[in-house]
Amino acid sequence: MSLKDIKHIILVLSGKGGVGKSSVTTQLALTLALRGHNVGVLDVDLTGPSIPRFFGIEKAKVTQAPGGWRPVAVHDSQVAQMSASGNELEDNDYQENLKKIGSLRCMSLGFLLASRNDAVVWRGPKKTAMVRQFLSDVHWGALDYLLIDTPPGTSDEHISLVETLIRDTLPSQLAGAVVVTTPQAISISDVRKELNFCKKTGVKILGVVENMAGFVCPHCAECTNIFSKGGGEIMAKEFQVKFLGSVPIDPAFVELIEEGTVPSYPSGTVLNGRDMSTTASGKVRPNEDRASLVEKYTRCSLRPVFEDMVHDLLQEINLQA
């Protein structure tokens, strides 16, 4: 059974579409890898698989293995020279600040389609069979964390996923769910249903993430709450679950994903108490534009936001151990 060597499995859920589950999953995975953990990402959004695009591996194909598939590698385990804040260091600081970056692998239906424009027109039973096959036939190997990116709602994929995990994994393996919302009331009302789904199925809620809470202006140092802010935190208090934090929209992160551009920010850009302006984060090193996604992400303003989230998330998981 392909899940037997995975320590912790985390579901990323939402009752609402378009709230940024895949973006949150991607950044949780990158942040966990930067902490030295070996990470896998399973995309079970069968009709809208976007994980391959987020990690820049759309053209990759899975390879067959005896009895199943091997996931696609985003990067292997490596040692990088990073400061405590995550930025690359000057040459004379390298020897004292070696840091392990964990491996990162992905599996998605997107790798099995001839074209990303192909529509997946499947009824419930075929979706259920595909989800179960992903859980049983992907050879992940030893992982510290497997993040499962899900479609919106509480449909066939979710029911099949939770039933299979509860049946085929140890209680200590299924860590729980991170639930994603945006601040608006219309989103909150739908995401409440996802929290109730978790309670009914016995899946622990690790915390709530409020995505798109603010906009990091690429031309000035302001972060403006264009969609309001605080709805996710109020909902978390209502359900007595942990609020993991708010994530603003960052155009530099979009450019990093779409174009591979190293994030840069004007002077005075501060998020979570950290100065993210390009002058503060250190000069751009030669050939940095050719660095891996995980290395470029250390320059992103959202990195400290997710660092705080992952810190709290791991505390929640360790409390269960």
Tab-separated table of C-alpha atoms in Angstrom, residues 97-300:
chain	number	residue	atom	x	y	z
A	97	ASN	CA	24.685	28.400	7.299
A	98	LEU	CA	24.169	25.197	5.342
A	99	LYS	CA	20.511	24.240	5.357
A	100	LYS	CA	18.770	21.097	4.123
A	101	ILE	CA	15.880	21.451	1.690
A	102	GLY	CA	13.616	18.398	1.584
A	103	SER	CA	12.532	16.669	-1.618
A	104	LEU	CA	9.219	17.560	-3.291
A	105	ARG	CA	7.139	15.299	-5.550
A	106	CYS	CA	3.708	15.606	-7.176
A	107	MET	CA	0.997	13.443	-8.680
A	108	SER	CA	-1.941	14.766	-10.681
A	109	LEU	CA	-4.360	13.704	-13.383
A	110	GLY	CA	-2.862	16.602	-15.331
A	111	PHE	CA	0.220	14.472	-15.999
A	112	LEU	CA	-1.942	11.797	-17.628
A	113	LEU	CA	-3.807	14.089	-20.060
A	114	ALA	CA	-2.573	14.601	-23.625
A	115	SER	CA	-3.243	18.348	-23.346
A	116	ARG	CA	-4.010	20.665	-20.443
A	117	ASN	CA	-7.039	21.836	-22.479
A	118	ASP	CA	-8.585	18.352	-22.455
A	119	ALA	CA	-11.883	18.191	-20.550
A	120	VAL	CA	-12.371	15.425	-17.994
A	121	VAL	CA	-16.017	14.380	-18.412
A	122	TRP	CA	-16.463	11.636	-15.832
A	123	ARG	CA	-19.370	10.481	-13.727
A	124	GLY	CA	-19.094	9.858	-10.002
A	125	PRO	CA	-18.045	6.157	-10.082
A	126	LYS	CA	-15.097	6.843	-12.392
A	127	LYS	CA	-13.951	9.778	-10.220
A	128	THR	CA	-14.185	7.570	-7.149
A	129	ALA	CA	-12.126	4.842	-8.834
A	130	MET	CA	-9.461	7.372	-9.881
A	131	VAL	CA	-9.132	8.808	-6.378
A	132	ARG	CA	-8.733	5.316	-4.920
A	133	GLN	CA	-6.155	4.447	-7.568
A	134	PHE	CA	-4.136	7.559	-6.727
A	135	LEU	CA	-4.139	6.556	-3.063
A	136	SER	CA	-3.132	2.946	-3.712
A	137	ASP	CA	-0.912	2.989	-6.825
A	138	VAL	CA	1.449	5.972	-6.459
A	139	HIS	CA	4.858	4.956	-5.103
A	140	TRP	CA	5.716	7.936	-2.902
A	141	GLY	CA	8.414	6.254	-0.859
A	142	ALA	CA	9.234	7.720	2.548
A	143	LEU	CA	7.584	11.126	3.081
A	144	ASP	CA	7.248	13.368	6.098
A	145	TYR	CA	4.126	15.052	4.715
A	146	LEU	CA	1.639	14.331	1.939
A	147	LEU	CA	-0.603	17.294	1.067
A	148	ILE	CA	-3.797	16.445	-0.807
A	149	ASP	CA	-5.254	19.272	-2.893
A	150	THR	CA	-8.995	18.746	-3.319
A	151	PRO	CA	-11.784	20.179	-5.505
A	152	PRO	CA	-14.374	22.501	-3.962
A	153	GLY	CA	-17.414	21.128	-2.193
A	154	THR	CA	-18.253	17.862	-0.464
A	155	SER	CA	-18.757	15.615	-3.468
A	156	ASP	CA	-17.809	12.091	-4.575
A	157	GLU	CA	-14.071	12.808	-4.521
A	158	HIS	CA	-14.166	13.987	-0.922
A	159	ILE	CA	-16.273	11.095	0.338
A	160	SER	CA	-14.127	8.517	-1.470
A	161	LEU	CA	-10.930	10.204	-0.302
A	162	VAL	CA	-11.872	10.328	3.370
A	163	GLU	CA	-13.360	6.817	3.417
A	164	THR	CA	-10.224	5.348	1.827
A	165	LEU	CA	-7.843	7.220	4.116
A	166	ILE	CA	-9.725	6.243	7.267
A	167	ARG	CA	-9.829	2.621	6.096
A	168	ASP	CA	-6.275	2.248	4.782
A	169	THR	CA	-4.119	4.436	7.050
A	170	LEU	CA	-3.241	4.484	10.716
A	171	PRO	CA	-4.977	7.128	12.869
A	172	SER	CA	-1.587	8.788	13.421
A	173	GLN	CA	-1.073	9.216	9.666
A	174	LEU	CA	-4.202	11.243	8.879
A	175	ALA	CA	-3.203	14.500	10.550
A	176	GLY	CA	-6.313	16.412	9.502
A	177	ALA	CA	-7.477	19.200	7.200
A	178	VAL	CA	-6.520	22.785	6.442
A	179	VAL	CA	-9.652	24.673	5.352
A	180	VAL	CA	-9.249	27.636	2.981
A	181	THR	CA	-11.622	30.578	2.615
A	182	THR	CA	-11.605	34.173	1.421
A	183	PRO	CA	-12.839	37.036	3.646
A	184	GLN	CA	-16.185	37.688	1.926
A	185	ALA	CA	-19.424	36.573	3.576
A	186	ILE	CA	-20.523	34.563	0.507
A	187	SER	CA	-17.355	32.486	0.710
A	188	ILE	CA	-17.579	32.052	4.477
A	189	SER	CA	-21.144	30.711	4.203
A	190	ASP	CA	-20.018	27.944	1.813
A	191	VAL	CA	-16.838	27.087	3.706
A	192	ARG	CA	-18.860	26.540	6.896
A	193	LYS	CA	-20.320	23.488	5.129
A	194	GLU	CA	-16.795	22.094	4.680
A	195	LEU	CA	-16.106	22.470	8.382
A	196	ASN	CA	-19.318	20.580	9.108
A	197	PHE	CA	-18.261	17.905	6.588
A	198	CYS	CA	-15.023	17.410	8.530
A	199	LYS	CA	-16.900	17.085	11.806
A	200	LYS	CA	-19.361	14.563	10.356
A	201	THR	CA	-16.606	12.413	8.813
A	202	GLY	CA	-14.295	12.570	11.825
A	203	VAL	CA	-11.487	14.512	10.104
A	204	LYS	CA	-9.653	16.809	12.506
A	205	ILE	CA	-9.606	20.469	11.463
A	206	LEU	CA	-6.019	21.662	11.810
A	207	GLY	CA	-6.894	25.260	11.070
A	208	VAL	CA	-8.447	27.864	8.787
A	209	VAL	CA	-6.522	29.950	6.239
A	210	GLU	CA	-8.008	33.233	5.018
A	211	ASN	CA	-6.688	33.721	1.482
A	212	MET	CA	-6.799	36.900	-0.647
A	213	ALA	CA	-6.988	39.062	2.479
A	214	GLY	CA	-5.217	42.106	1.122
A	215	PHE	CA	-3.234	43.108	-1.964
A	216	VAL	CA	0.528	43.680	-1.949
A	217	CYS	CA	1.027	46.613	-4.326
A	218	PRO	CA	4.003	46.073	-6.669
A	219	HIS	CA	4.541	49.838	-6.981
A	220	CYS	CA	4.391	51.003	-3.374
A	221	ALA	CA	4.744	49.515	0.102
A	222	GLU	CA	1.017	49.296	0.836
A	223	CYS	CA	-1.041	46.151	1.489
A	224	THR	CA	-4.722	47.034	0.874
A	225	ASN	CA	-7.651	44.895	2.050
A	226	ILE	CA	-9.571	44.969	-1.237
A	227	PHE	CA	-11.805	42.018	-0.245
A	228	SER	CA	-12.043	43.063	3.424
A	229	LYS	CA	-10.369	40.997	6.140
A	230	GLY	CA	-11.241	39.000	9.242
A	231	GLY	CA	-14.118	36.793	8.076
A	232	GLY	CA	-12.004	33.654	8.239
A	233	GLU	CA	-10.845	34.403	11.764
A	234	ILE	CA	-14.423	34.989	12.944
A	235	MET	CA	-15.505	31.681	11.392
A	236	ALA	CA	-12.601	29.831	13.047
A	237	LYS	CA	-13.619	31.217	16.445
A	238	GLU	CA	-17.233	30.220	15.808
A	239	PHE	CA	-16.198	26.604	15.141
A	240	GLN	CA	-13.546	26.683	17.892
A	241	VAL	CA	-10.707	25.752	15.544
A	242	LYS	CA	-7.304	27.362	15.052
A	243	PHE	CA	-6.965	30.357	12.749
A	244	LEU	CA	-3.676	29.861	10.893
A	245	GLY	CA	-3.501	33.311	9.327
A	246	SER	CA	-4.373	35.664	6.467
A	247	VAL	CA	-2.665	35.594	3.070
A	248	PRO	CA	-2.666	38.674	0.817
A	249	ILE	CA	-2.653	38.612	-2.986
A	250	ASP	CA	0.922	39.110	-4.180
A	251	PRO	CA	1.429	39.802	-7.921
A	252	ALA	CA	5.099	38.876	-7.494
A	253	PHE	CA	4.058	35.343	-6.468
A	254	VAL	CA	1.871	35.116	-9.598
A	255	GLU	CA	4.839	36.171	-11.761
A	256	LEU	CA	7.034	33.623	-9.982
A	257	ILE	CA	4.582	30.821	-10.847
A	258	GLU	CA	3.731	31.942	-14.384
A	259	GLU	CA	7.065	33.335	-15.572
A	260	GLY	CA	9.647	32.082	-13.097
A	261	THR	CA	10.529	35.677	-12.178
A	262	VAL	CA	12.422	36.198	-8.910
A	263	PRO	CA	10.129	38.280	-6.619
A	264	SER	CA	11.194	41.855	-5.897
A	265	TYR	CA	9.509	44.613	-3.883
A	266	PRO	CA	9.752	48.391	-3.444
A	267	SER	CA	11.397	49.868	-0.383
A	268	GLY	CA	9.262	49.692	2.760
A	269	THR	CA	7.299	46.525	1.901
A	270	VAL	CA	6.721	44.784	5.253
A	271	LEU	CA	4.688	41.592	5.846
A	272	ASN	CA	4.440	39.743	9.165
A	273	GLY	CA	7.015	42.104	10.607
A	274	ARG	CA	9.655	41.298	7.983
A	275	ASP	CA	11.045	43.858	5.541
A	276	MET	CA	10.611	42.285	2.078
A	277	SER	CA	11.967	45.169	0.010
A	278	THR	CA	14.595	44.025	-2.473
A	279	THR	CA	17.307	46.109	-0.821
A	280	ALA	CA	16.563	44.503	2.572
A	281	SER	CA	16.446	40.907	1.312
A	282	GLY	CA	19.914	41.065	-0.182
A	283	LYS	CA	21.254	41.650	-3.669
A	284	VAL	CA	20.229	39.292	-6.450
A	285	ARG	CA	23.012	36.759	-6.953
A	286	PRO	CA	24.356	35.871	-10.424
A	287	ASN	CA	22.152	33.347	-12.294
A	288	GLU	CA	19.459	33.579	-9.597
A	289	ASP	CA	16.864	33.611	-12.388
A	290	ARG	CA	17.938	30.012	-13.123
A	291	ALA	CA	17.445	28.877	-9.532
A	292	SER	CA	14.809	26.305	-8.592
A	293	LEU	CA	11.275	27.311	-7.637
A	294	VAL	CA	11.899	26.617	-3.942
A	295	GLU	CA	15.004	28.849	-3.950
A	296	LYS	CA	13.187	31.686	-5.712
A	297	TYR	CA	10.300	31.373	-3.262
A	298	THR	CA	12.570	32.439	-0.400
A	299	ARG	CA	12.407	35.942	-1.951
A	300	CYS	CA	8.590	36.019	-1.922
